[in-house]
Short mmCIF file of C-alpha atoms in Angstrom, two decimals:
data_model
loop_
_atom_site.label_atom_id
_atom_site.label_comp_id
_atom_site.label_asym_id
_atom_site.label_seq_id
_atom_site.Cartn_x
_atom_site.Cartn_y
_atom_site.Cartn_z
CA GLN A 1 -23.48 14.19 -7.82
CA GLU A 2 -26.28 16.75 -7.80
CA ARG A 3 -27.19 16.03 -11.42
CA GLY A 4 -26.87 12.27 -10.87
CA SER A 5 -29.30 12.48 -7.99
CA ARG A 6 -31.77 14.61 -9.95
CA ASP A 7 -31.62 12.38 -13.04
CA ALA A 8 -32.00 9.18 -11.00
CA MET A 9 -35.02 10.59 -9.18
CA ALA A 10 -36.57 11.64 -12.51
CA VAL A 11 -36.55 8.03 -13.72
CA GLY A 12 -37.67 6.62 -10.36
CA ASP A 13 -34.33 5.12 -9.25
CA VAL A 14 -34.58 6.17 -5.59
CA ASP A 15 -31.60 4.12 -4.40
CA CYS A 16 -29.24 5.68 -6.95
CA ALA A 17 -30.62 9.17 -6.21
CA LEU A 18 -30.04 8.76 -2.46
CA PHE A 19 -26.59 7.30 -3.07
CA ASN A 20 -25.67 10.45 -5.01
CA GLN A 21 -27.23 12.75 -2.42
CA ASN A 22 -25.25 11.11 0.37
CA PHE A 23 -22.07 11.92 -1.60
CA TYR A 24 -23.26 15.39 -2.51
CA SER A 25 -24.24 16.56 1.00
CA PRO A 26 -20.74 16.84 2.50
CA ALA A 27 -19.41 18.39 -0.72
CA ILE A 28 -21.78 21.34 -0.21
CA ILE A 29 -19.93 22.23 3.01
CA PHE A 30 -16.39 21.01 2.43
CA ALA A 31 -16.02 21.97 -1.24
CA PRO A 32 -18.25 25.04 -1.37
CA ALA A 33 -18.78 26.84 -4.60
CA SER A 34 -20.77 29.58 -2.88
CA THR A 35 -21.75 31.00 0.52
CA LEU A 36 -23.00 29.19 3.64
CA HIS A 37 -26.45 30.65 2.92
CA ASP A 38 -26.49 29.11 -0.58
CA GLY A 39 -25.22 25.83 0.87
CA ARG A 40 -28.08 25.86 3.36
CA GLY A 41 -30.59 26.18 0.52
CA LYS A 42 -28.97 23.32 -1.40
CA LEU A 43 -28.90 21.07 1.68
CA ILE A 44 -32.56 21.82 2.40
CA GLU A 45 -33.44 20.89 -1.21
CA CYS A 46 -31.37 17.72 -0.89
CA LEU A 47 -33.03 16.84 2.41
CA ASN A 48 -36.54 17.50 1.09
CA ALA A 49 -35.92 15.35 -1.98
CA SER A 50 -34.51 12.49 0.06
CA THR A 51 -37.03 12.48 2.91
CA SER A 52 -39.91 12.34 0.44
CA SER A 53 -38.57 8.94 -0.63
CA GLY A 54 -38.98 7.45 2.85
CA HIS A 55 -35.70 5.51 2.52
CA PRO A 56 -33.76 4.97 5.81
CA THR A 57 -30.70 6.85 4.51
CA SER A 58 -32.81 9.90 3.72
CA HIS A 59 -31.97 11.45 7.10
CA MET A 60 -28.22 11.59 6.49
CA PRO A 61 -28.21 15.15 5.02
CA ILE A 62 -29.69 16.39 8.34
CA VAL A 63 -26.26 15.95 9.93
CA TYR A 64 -24.62 18.25 7.39
CA LEU A 65 -27.47 20.75 7.46
CA GLN A 66 -27.22 21.06 11.25
CA LEU A 67 -23.42 21.31 10.98
CA LEU A 68 -23.82 24.15 8.49
CA LEU A 69 -26.39 25.88 10.72
CA ASN A 70 -23.98 25.61 13.65
CA LEU A 71 -21.27 27.19 11.49
CA SER A 72 -23.45 30.00 10.17
CA THR A 73 -24.77 30.97 13.60
CA SER A 74 -21.40 30.73 15.36
CA CYS A 75 -21.17 34.52 15.69
CA ALA A 76 -24.39 34.55 17.71
CA VAL A 77 -23.33 31.71 20.01
CA HIS A 78 -23.36 32.63 23.69
CA GLU A 79 -20.55 31.63 26.02
CA ASN A 80 -22.61 28.86 27.63
CA THR A 81 -23.66 27.31 24.31
CA ASP A 82 -21.77 24.34 22.89
CA PRO A 83 -21.45 24.83 19.09
CA THR A 84 -20.59 21.13 18.67
CA ILE A 85 -24.04 19.90 19.71
CA LEU A 86 -26.03 18.77 16.66
CA LYS A 87 -29.36 20.05 17.87
CA GLY A 88 -31.26 22.94 16.37
CA ASP A 89 -33.41 24.04 13.46
CA ALA A 90 -32.55 21.07 11.23
CA THR A 91 -33.39 18.56 13.95
CA ASN A 92 -36.42 20.32 15.47
CA GLN A 93 -34.36 20.86 18.64
CA MET A 94 -33.91 17.11 19.14
CA ASP A 95 -30.66 15.19 19.33
CA ILE A 96 -29.60 14.24 15.78
CA LEU A 97 -29.40 10.55 16.75
CA SER A 98 -33.10 10.44 17.56
CA VAL A 99 -34.10 10.65 13.86
CA LEU A 100 -33.53 6.89 13.50
CA PRO A 101 -34.24 4.09 15.97
CA GLN A 102 -31.12 2.27 17.20
CA SER A 103 -32.45 -0.94 15.67
CA ASN A 104 -32.33 0.62 12.18
CA LEU A 105 -29.70 -0.81 9.83
CA TYR A 106 -28.41 2.70 9.08
CA TYR A 107 -28.24 3.94 12.69
CA ASN A 108 -24.49 3.26 13.03
CA ARG A 109 -23.85 5.21 9.85
CA LEU A 110 -25.78 8.15 11.32
CA VAL A 111 -23.69 7.91 14.51
CA ARG A 112 -20.52 7.94 12.41
CA LYS A 113 -21.58 11.05 10.50
CA ALA A 114 -22.60 12.80 13.73
CA ASP A 115 -19.30 11.94 15.43
CA PHE A 116 -17.32 13.32 12.48
CA ALA A 117 -19.46 16.49 12.36
CA ARG A 118 -18.88 17.04 16.07
CA LEU A 119 -15.12 16.46 15.65
CA TYR A 120 -15.02 19.02 12.85
CA LEU A 121 -16.98 21.61 14.85
CA ALA A 122 -14.97 20.94 18.02
CA TYR A 123 -11.71 21.41 16.11
CA LEU A 124 -12.90 24.68 14.55
CA PHE A 125 -14.30 26.09 17.80
CA ARG A 126 -11.34 24.82 19.89
CA ARG A 127 -13.45 22.68 22.17
CA HIS A 128 -10.54 20.41 23.10
CA ASP A 129 -12.57 18.27 25.50
CA VAL A 130 -14.94 17.35 22.67
CA VAL A 131 -12.04 16.94 20.18
CA LEU A 132 -10.52 14.22 22.34
CA GLU A 133 -13.81 12.33 22.74
CA MET A 134 -14.85 12.58 19.08
CA ALA A 135 -11.34 11.81 17.78
CA SER A 136 -11.48 8.54 19.73
CA ASN A 137 -14.88 7.77 18.18
CA VAL A 138 -13.81 8.64 14.63
CA LYS A 139 -10.62 6.56 15.05
CA LYS A 140 -12.81 3.59 16.06
CA HIS A 141 -15.14 4.11 13.07
CA LEU A 142 -12.19 4.19 10.67
CA ALA A 143 -10.81 0.95 12.12
CA GLU A 144 -14.17 -0.81 11.68
CA SER A 145 -14.78 0.62 8.20
CA LYS A 146 -15.40 -1.85 5.38
CA PHE A 147 -17.04 0.47 2.86
CA TYR A 148 -17.68 4.18 3.17
CA PRO A 149 -18.03 6.99 0.62
CA THR A 150 -14.56 8.13 -0.42
CA LEU A 151 -15.11 11.87 0.11
CA GLU A 152 -16.30 11.33 3.67
CA LEU A 153 -13.50 8.86 4.37
CA LEU A 154 -10.92 11.41 3.23
CA LEU A 155 -12.54 14.14 5.31
CA GLU A 156 -12.56 11.90 8.39
CA LYS A 157 -8.90 11.02 7.95
CA PHE A 158 -7.82 14.61 7.30
CA TYR A 159 -9.63 16.11 10.30
CA LEU A 160 -8.73 13.19 12.56
CA GLY A 161 -5.09 13.85 11.69
CA LEU A 162 -5.45 17.55 12.54
CA ALA A 163 -7.27 16.66 15.76
CA ALA A 164 -4.58 14.14 16.71
CA TYR A 165 -1.85 16.77 16.25
CA SER A 166 -3.90 19.18 18.35
CA ILE A 167 -4.27 16.54 21.11
CA VAL A 168 -0.50 15.94 21.10
CA ARG A 169 0.28 19.66 21.11
CA ARG A 170 -1.98 20.27 24.10
CA GLY A 171 -0.81 17.17 25.95
CA ASP A 172 -4.40 16.34 26.88
CA VAL A 173 -3.95 12.59 27.28
CA ASP A 174 -2.02 11.03 30.12
CA GLY A 175 0.70 8.85 28.61
CA ASN A 176 -1.09 8.50 25.26
CA ASN A 177 0.70 11.27 23.37
CA VAL A 178 2.86 8.67 21.59
CA THR A 179 -0.27 6.89 20.33
CA TRP A 180 -1.89 10.10 19.09
CA ARG A 181 1.41 11.19 17.53
CA ALA A 182 1.59 7.88 15.62
CA ILE A 183 -2.03 8.30 14.47
CA SER A 184 -1.37 11.82 13.21
CA ASP A 185 1.86 10.81 11.45
CA ASN A 186 0.20 7.79 9.80
CA LEU A 187 -2.73 9.87 8.57
CA ARG A 188 -0.39 12.57 7.25
CA ASN A 189 1.54 9.94 5.30
CA GLU A 190 -1.71 8.48 3.95
CA MET A 191 -2.93 11.89 2.82
CA LYS A 192 0.46 12.59 1.21
CA ALA A 193 0.30 9.29 -0.69
CA LEU A 194 -3.29 9.94 -1.79
CA SER A 195 -2.47 13.43 -3.05
#
């Protein structure tokens, strides 16, 4: 994906380059070949290359860069800081959703990426209140999905399944444990079939 993006940009095919970068960005975090620090450098390069194009999807790597920054600074997080908030160095201290106007065609895609990133962070940092909210959002995005990059779709399903099991285990939802149990079982079966 990295080479495909670089080669496409070299011949002026911006759409193809951005398409590859949107696939490549989550792979830097979820299939790392190196450290978080190296991943940060690669995501910054990816973001710089895509934002220079001015295309509306060029902001998508910001979500993964802020997620990575939240992960790499987790040791320095104070008790009153929420590590699931996508606001920091990558976003110039603004909410991640403010990088695109709501009227933009790609705004809903940005919301989807942000919701998944928050689910992932909430699951890792055991913020069960946020897990429940974001799992509901990700479940809705999956149901409405017509086309979405395969890697991100698999990541959403995998972590939604883990989150659903966590919700059931904690008993956080009044009378809805059966629903979340069914969601987790269905996603486990899907992942088993895909593997």
